[in-house]
Amino acid sequence: MLKIAMLSTGEEVLHGDIVDTNAAWMSRQFFEKGFSLSKRTTVGDIMSDLVEELMMLSFNMDVVIVNGGLGPTTDDLSSAAAAKASDQELVLFPEWLETLKAFFQKRGVPMPDSNLKQAMLPASSEIIDNPIGTACGFKMLINDCLFYFTPGVPSEFKMMVDTQILPDLQSRFPEQVGSDCSRLFTFGTSESGLSDKLDKVQLPQGYMLGYRSYLPFIEVKLFGPKGDLDTRVRLLQLIYKLIESHVVSVDESMLDHLGHLIAEKKLSVSISEQSTQGWLTNWLHSNERAASFCGHTWVLSGATEVGTKDQDSLAAAFALSGATREKCATDIGLVTGKVEEDQFTVALSTPQGEWGQQLKFNRTFTKQDQKELVGTIAADMLRRYLSGKPVFVNYSSTTTLKEMHLPANVL
Amino acid sequence: MLKIAMLSTGEEVLHGDIVDTNAAWMSRQFFEKGFSLSKRTTVGDIMSDLVEELMMLSFNMDVVIVNGGLGPTTDDLSSAAAAKASDQELVLFPEWLETLKAFFQKRGVPMPDSNLKQAMLPASSEIIDNPIGTACGFKMLINDCLFYFTPGVPSEFKMMVDTQILPDLQSRFPEQVGSDCSRLFTFGTSESGLSDKLDKVQLPQGYMLGYRSYLPFIEVKLFGPKGDLDTRVRLLQLIYKLIESHVVSVDESMLDHLGHLIAEKKLSVSISEQSTQGWLTNWLHSNERAASFCGHTWVLSGATEVGTKDQDSLAAAFALSGATREKCATDIGLVTGKVEEDQFTVALSTPQGEWGQQLKFNRTFTKQDQKELVGTIAADMLRRYLSGKPVFVNYSSTTTLKEMHLPANVL
């Protein structure tokens, strides 16, 4: 198996001033194209650390992508470190010097002296063009390991990976084939709850399950050989059946799926938010399809009393969902009621009737996590309604205290 | 010098499904407390890779923080890898098993069998408590290198680092002294714009400036020796003067600062959002102080026409801010108007008068970035008003097309 690593450089990355989005992006591209990384490492702008890391990687890896450290300033050390690690001199590459001069001439300014450094590369390197910046990339062997050096600026880096490095790897290693990945997005269960159910699934050779947990969703991923469609579909059906009540979407996020459903049914939605304070509206609007069917939203301040004094909070949310729908003249009214201690309400008013439930958090959540959980439960009620599924279901992080449903003919 | 590394584990991190925000966060915390990292590495859920990396780090480092791989599922391998690398058995830690059982009992569900695994640790480990999750952390020596194993869930990880690991390191290595760091949060300028102004500041020995850029804010950080208060205050004043018009808060985020201002002035705020679609309300509500002074919000759907046909969009936003304030019976009305092509409006209505401006984006932003920028400009108008500063200012990412101001006595 081809062993591939990425080395990110720079004090600002190492000390966390910058989140290394280049690394996440490249890892995903490489994985999908069949060039999975075995390892990523990050070191700062210290010559000895850089040289040591290049040497270490050269002994253990087949291919290494180095990112950053090609700028014109004195703390950009990647070329010099590559020269040291391969026991070569830095030499002037006249072709890149010409490119640099042209770059500055076009902008009507003389080339600063500091940029000359960007045309000095280890003697055995081969230039990788950078059509949108002053730092060229380069490739070279160190101890038989193939190194690609790339600039840290994300746009320059991404263009270089997409148009030059990945094609180069594909022509050098045509036998590397990526795997396919199917995704089931679940809500309202735990990772252990899922794995208890899915651990019994017998996976054929070459297939693998993975979980990706990010509140409030857990993504179940099925990896397997490319093109093997029959087996994949059969496995997906099997997995789907085992966890059906918690699957909110397949191969697209719950929000994207909800956007499709709303657009397909052409139903307009208005919202009243108490506990979620704008979170639900902001979230729904981040999907273009859903946004185009959203009517008004009222975000009600904490102090607001909705309903009469004698009404309980579920009845109040229930009434509010009808009122929201009516006042905003939309097909659907969706409500997140106030959080009181560890209890909250959600309600949905539709042409087919109204649904409301009062729930209790099973554990302590931060305010932000509460918002996301309550908002997602409200959205899940809408999703279930639009998909023709039972609107109520059990979620592992909450306990249902009361449910109310009025069909339209009763209203 | 103490050599410290962080090892992030997990296929989802290695293959870029998750951006490793834990790593950036921890690196920053450690740096500020005087425990700068020398290196970060990432490997996937493959036993041989994990064991190899643990071994390698144990030979080259003094302290290693391992993140992830402590979950209940079969692809969580960190404890088993630690046992292998240190040539120990995994043994049951009854105290954690009790904690797990209590955790599930409190939720009224039986403990899934798979969670038993989370109480199996290398024999020589010492448990690190996790009060908010099922994965305990643990610490142990491997080849004389001190390892801390931590859960991947960010809230659990951060709590463990803050309350247990950093204090433990500080008591073990009292000679490591962090630098003090003061922060100026800026909005509406660029990093090069800031550094052009601040490059001329003569910093005494031991002081350093850093920038951390995250849309729409750029944080200017002044690092320097602990306790050296006179010099620090003098430098901060100097720096503040040079970039004053863009500083939105000092040593607290703009939102926290705004929360303090609103609470101090005891002014209630109602909001109408068109372009920001709930983002602004949700953001303001994430500060407790600000939330308690927030009245209602209307999020208006894209299709809404506000104002009469002949009215221009600035006049419409202006009118809406007054109407919002009046209808919601609050002291202040704040409005983000519709985005049309690359233009948008923001308006503020107060007891002292009304302010509105029409602006143009200077470059292309994603929808999400547009929301954050427009919402932050609206909030900045409020901040400037509450601080007694001029409400209008130039932002580098926008151009002001029109400004309108009506003092209260004219209204």
mmCIF file of N, CA and C in Angstrom, chain B residues 324-383:
data_model
loop_
_atom_site.group_PDB
_atom_site.id
_atom_site.type_symbol
_atom_site.label_atom_id
_atom_site.label_comp_id
_atom_site.label_asym_id
_atom_site.label_seq_id
_atom_site.Cartn_x
_atom_site.Cartn_y
_atom_site.Cartn_z
ATOM 1 N N THR B 324 -40.286 48.960 14.272
ATOM 2 C CA THR B 324 -39.922 47.817 15.115
ATOM 3 C C THR B 324 -39.834 48.245 16.573
ATOM 4 N N ARG B 325 -39.139 49.356 16.778
ATOM 5 C CA ARG B 325 -38.961 49.895 18.131
ATOM 6 C C ARG B 325 -40.308 50.204 18.765
ATOM 7 N N GLU B 326 -41.190 50.807 17.974
ATOM 8 C CA GLU B 326 -42.479 51.250 18.487
ATOM 9 C C GLU B 326 -43.389 50.060 18.773
ATOM 10 N N LYS B 327 -43.526 49.159 17.780
ATOM 11 C CA LYS B 327 -44.435 48.011 17.928
ATOM 12 C C LYS B 327 -43.998 47.103 19.068
ATOM 13 N N CYS B 328 -42.677 46.938 19.215
ATOM 14 C CA CYS B 328 -42.204 46.027 20.256
ATOM 15 C C CYS B 328 -42.033 46.746 21.585
ATOM 16 N N ALA B 329 -42.269 48.042 21.568
ATOM 17 C CA ALA B 329 -42.188 48.844 22.788
ATOM 18 C C ALA B 329 -40.851 48.665 23.504
ATOM 19 N N THR B 330 -39.772 48.764 22.728
ATOM 20 C CA THR B 330 -38.427 48.688 23.329
ATOM 21 C C THR B 330 -37.741 50.036 23.183
ATOM 22 N N ASP B 331 -36.574 50.183 23.839
ATOM 23 C CA ASP B 331 -35.843 51.442 23.736
ATOM 24 C C ASP B 331 -35.183 51.600 22.377
ATOM 25 N N ILE B 332 -34.798 50.467 21.806
ATOM 26 C CA ILE B 332 -34.002 50.502 20.588
ATOM 27 C C ILE B 332 -34.578 49.550 19.546
ATOM 28 N N GLY B 333 -34.554 49.977 18.278
ATOM 29 C CA GLY B 333 -34.916 49.096 17.167
ATOM 30 C C GLY B 333 -33.716 48.954 16.245
ATOM 31 N N LEU B 334 -33.408 47.722 15.861
ATOM 32 C CA LEU B 334 -32.222 47.477 15.039
ATOM 33 C C LEU B 334 -32.666 46.691 13.809
ATOM 34 N N VAL B 335 -32.174 47.084 12.624
ATOM 35 C CA VAL B 335 -32.675 46.488 11.379
ATOM 36 C C VAL B 335 -31.551 46.105 10.434
ATOM 37 N N THR B 336 -31.636 44.898 9.861
ATOM 38 C CA THR B 336 -30.796 44.570 8.712
ATOM 39 C C THR B 336 -31.719 44.459 7.510
ATOM 40 N N GLY B 337 -31.529 45.338 6.525
ATOM 41 C CA GLY B 337 -32.397 45.341 5.341
ATOM 42 C C GLY B 337 -32.006 44.263 4.361
ATOM 43 N N LYS B 338 -32.751 44.181 3.295
ATOM 44 C CA LYS B 338 -32.547 43.179 2.263
ATOM 45 C C LYS B 338 -31.203 43.372 1.557
ATOM 46 N N VAL B 339 -30.559 42.266 1.135
ATOM 47 C CA VAL B 339 -29.395 42.376 0.256
ATOM 48 C C VAL B 339 -29.904 42.365 -1.170
ATOM 49 N N GLU B 340 -29.586 43.394 -1.936
ATOM 50 C CA GLU B 340 -29.967 43.421 -3.347
ATOM 51 C C GLU B 340 -28.698 43.572 -4.165
ATOM 52 N N GLU B 341 -28.420 42.573 -4.998
ATOM 53 C CA GLU B 341 -27.130 42.495 -5.677
ATOM 54 C C GLU B 341 -26.032 42.622 -4.623
ATOM 55 N N ASP B 342 -25.190 43.633 -4.729
ATOM 56 C CA ASP B 342 -24.105 43.707 -3.736
ATOM 57 C C ASP B 342 -24.336 44.820 -2.722
ATOM 58 N N GLN B 343 -25.616 45.245 -2.561
ATOM 59 C CA GLN B 343 -25.905 46.343 -1.649
ATOM 60 C C GLN B 343 -26.827 45.916 -0.514
ATOM 61 N N PHE B 344 -26.699 46.590 0.595
ATOM 62 C CA PHE B 344 -27.589 46.284 1.720
ATOM 63 C C PHE B 344 -27.733 47.521 2.616
ATOM 64 N N THR B 345 -28.727 47.456 3.505
ATOM 65 C CA THR B 345 -28.954 48.572 4.421
ATOM 66 C C THR B 345 -28.961 48.075 5.863
ATOM 67 N N VAL B 346 -28.630 48.964 6.774
ATOM 68 C CA VAL B 346 -28.727 48.685 8.207
ATOM 69 C C VAL B 346 -29.238 49.960 8.862
ATOM 70 N N ALA B 347 -30.057 49.813 9.911
ATOM 71 C CA ALA B 347 -30.616 51.007 10.545
ATOM 72 C C ALA B 347 -30.813 50.786 12.037
ATOM 73 N N LEU B 348 -30.782 51.897 12.758
ATOM 74 C CA LEU B 348 -30.839 51.876 14.212
ATOM 75 C C LEU B 348 -31.760 53.005 14.675
ATOM 76 N N SER B 349 -32.738 52.667 15.507
ATOM 77 C CA SER B 349 -33.637 53.683 16.046
ATOM 78 C C SER B 349 -33.485 53.708 17.568
ATOM 79 N N THR B 350 -33.258 54.899 18.123
ATOM 80 C CA THR B 350 -32.967 55.012 19.563
ATOM 81 C C THR B 350 -33.726 56.209 20.159
ATOM 82 N N PRO B 351 -33.722 56.342 21.488
ATOM 83 C CA PRO B 351 -34.352 57.524 22.084
ATOM 84 C C PRO B 351 -33.677 58.825 21.628
ATOM 85 N N GLN B 352 -32.390 58.732 21.205
ATOM 86 C CA GLN B 352 -31.681 59.943 20.778
ATOM 87 C C GLN B 352 -31.773 60.215 19.281
ATOM 88 N N GLY B 353 -32.455 59.361 18.543
ATOM 89 C CA GLY B 353 -32.535 59.611 17.112
ATOM 90 C C GLY B 353 -32.329 58.342 16.310
ATOM 91 N N GLU B 354 -32.324 58.497 14.981
ATOM 92 C CA GLU B 354 -32.229 57.334 14.096
ATOM 93 C C GLU B 354 -31.040 57.465 13.161
ATOM 94 N N TRP B 355 -30.428 56.314 12.875
ATOM 95 C CA TRP B 355 -29.300 56.260 11.963
ATOM 96 C C TRP B 355 -29.537 55.150 10.932
ATOM 97 N N GLY B 356 -29.218 55.410 9.686
ATOM 98 C CA GLY B 356 -29.341 54.355 8.687
ATOM 99 C C GLY B 356 -28.246 54.515 7.658
ATOM 100 N N GLN B 357 -27.756 53.417 7.120
ATOM 101 C CA GLN B 357 -26.772 53.540 6.042
ATOM 102 C C GLN B 357 -26.962 52.462 5.009
ATOM 103 N N GLN B 358 -26.596 52.828 3.786
ATOM 104 C CA GLN B 358 -26.654 51.877 2.680
ATOM 105 C C GLN B 358 -25.219 51.597 2.270
ATOM 106 N N LEU B 359 -24.861 50.315 2.197
ATOM 107 C CA LEU B 359 -23.467 49.962 1.913
ATOM 108 C C LEU B 359 -23.386 48.986 0.760
ATOM 109 N N LYS B 360 -22.172 48.800 0.258
ATOM 110 C CA LYS B 360 -21.907 47.925 -0.880
ATOM 111 C C LYS B 360 -20.759 47.007 -0.474
ATOM 112 N N PHE B 361 -20.874 45.693 -0.775
ATOM 113 C CA PHE B 361 -19.748 44.790 -0.514
ATOM 114 C C PHE B 361 -18.607 45.095 -1.470
ATOM 115 N N ASN B 362 -17.368 45.137 -0.960
ATOM 116 C CA ASN B 362 -16.226 45.405 -1.834
ATOM 117 C C ASN B 362 -15.717 44.168 -2.546
ATOM 118 N N ARG B 363 -16.144 42.981 -2.100
ATOM 119 C CA ARG B 363 -15.789 41.788 -2.833
ATOM 120 C C ARG B 363 -16.880 40.744 -2.672
ATOM 121 N N THR B 364 -16.697 39.588 -3.311
ATOM 122 C CA THR B 364 -17.722 38.566 -3.279
ATOM 123 C C THR B 364 -17.628 37.779 -1.983
ATOM 124 N N PHE B 365 -18.748 37.676 -1.271
ATOM 125 C CA PHE B 365 -18.806 36.870 -0.053
ATOM 126 C C PHE B 365 -19.818 35.749 -0.239
ATOM 127 N N THR B 366 -19.634 34.636 0.465
ATOM 128 C CA THR B 366 -20.672 33.599 0.486
ATOM 129 C C THR B 366 -21.878 34.181 1.235
ATOM 130 N N LYS B 367 -23.037 33.542 1.051
ATOM 131 C CA LYS B 367 -24.260 33.985 1.748
ATOM 132 C C LYS B 367 -24.031 34.042 3.256
ATOM 133 N N GLN B 368 -23.386 32.998 3.773
ATOM 134 C CA GLN B 368 -23.155 32.922 5.210
ATOM 135 C C GLN B 368 -22.260 34.074 5.668
ATOM 136 N N ASP B 369 -21.194 34.338 4.897
ATOM 137 C CA ASP B 369 -20.299 35.433 5.263
ATOM 138 C C ASP B 369 -21.011 36.778 5.152
ATOM 139 N N GLN B 370 -21.896 36.897 4.159
ATOM 140 C CA GLN B 370 -22.686 38.133 4.032
ATOM 141 C C GLN B 370 -23.509 38.368 5.298
ATOM 142 N N LYS B 371 -24.216 37.312 5.746
ATOM 143 C CA LYS B 371 -25.029 37.421 6.958
ATOM 144 C C LYS B 371 -24.192 37.908 8.121
ATOM 145 N N GLU B 372 -23.020 37.271 8.323
ATOM 146 C CA GLU B 372 -22.191 37.627 9.469
ATOM 147 C C GLU B 372 -21.699 39.059 9.376
ATOM 148 N N LEU B 373 -21.353 39.474 8.156
ATOM 149 C CA LEU B 373 -20.827 40.820 7.970
ATOM 150 C C LEU B 373 -21.926 41.858 8.206
ATOM 151 N N VAL B 374 -23.088 41.653 7.590
ATOM 152 C CA VAL B 374 -24.190 42.608 7.737
ATOM 153 C C VAL B 374 -24.654 42.656 9.195
ATOM 154 N N GLY B 375 -24.811 41.485 9.800
ATOM 155 C CA GLY B 375 -25.250 41.428 11.192
ATOM 156 C C GLY B 375 -24.254 42.110 12.123
ATOM 157 N N THR B 376 -22.956 41.923 11.854
ATOM 158 C CA THR B 376 -21.943 42.523 12.715
ATOM 159 C C THR B 376 -21.900 44.037 12.539
ATOM 160 N N ILE B 377 -22.134 44.508 11.307
ATOM 161 C CA ILE B 377 -22.169 45.963 11.104
ATOM 162 C C ILE B 377 -23.350 46.561 11.870
ATOM 163 N N ALA B 378 -24.503 45.904 11.817
ATOM 164 C CA ALA B 378 -25.660 46.388 12.584
ATOM 165 C C ALA B 378 -25.325 46.422 14.071
ATOM 166 N N ALA B 379 -24.735 45.338 14.566
ATOM 167 C CA ALA B 379 -24.380 45.275 15.986
ATOM 168 C C ALA B 379 -23.332 46.330 16.327
ATOM 169 N N ASP B 380 -22.430 46.613 15.379
ATOM 170 C CA ASP B 380 -21.390 47.607 15.631
ATOM 171 C C ASP B 380 -22.000 49.011 15.734
ATOM 172 N N MET B 381 -23.040 49.273 14.933
ATOM 173 C CA MET B 381 -23.735 50.562 15.057
ATOM 174 C C MET B 381 -24.305 50.703 16.471
ATOM 175 N N LEU B 382 -24.907 49.619 16.951
ATOM 176 C CA LEU B 382 -25.470 49.631 18.303
ATOM 177 C C LEU B 382 -24.366 49.856 19.341
ATOM 178 N N ARG B 383 -23.250 49.125 19.162
ATOM 179 C CA ARG B 383 -22.119 49.266 20.089
ATOM 180 C C ARG B 383 -21.608 50.713 20.105
#
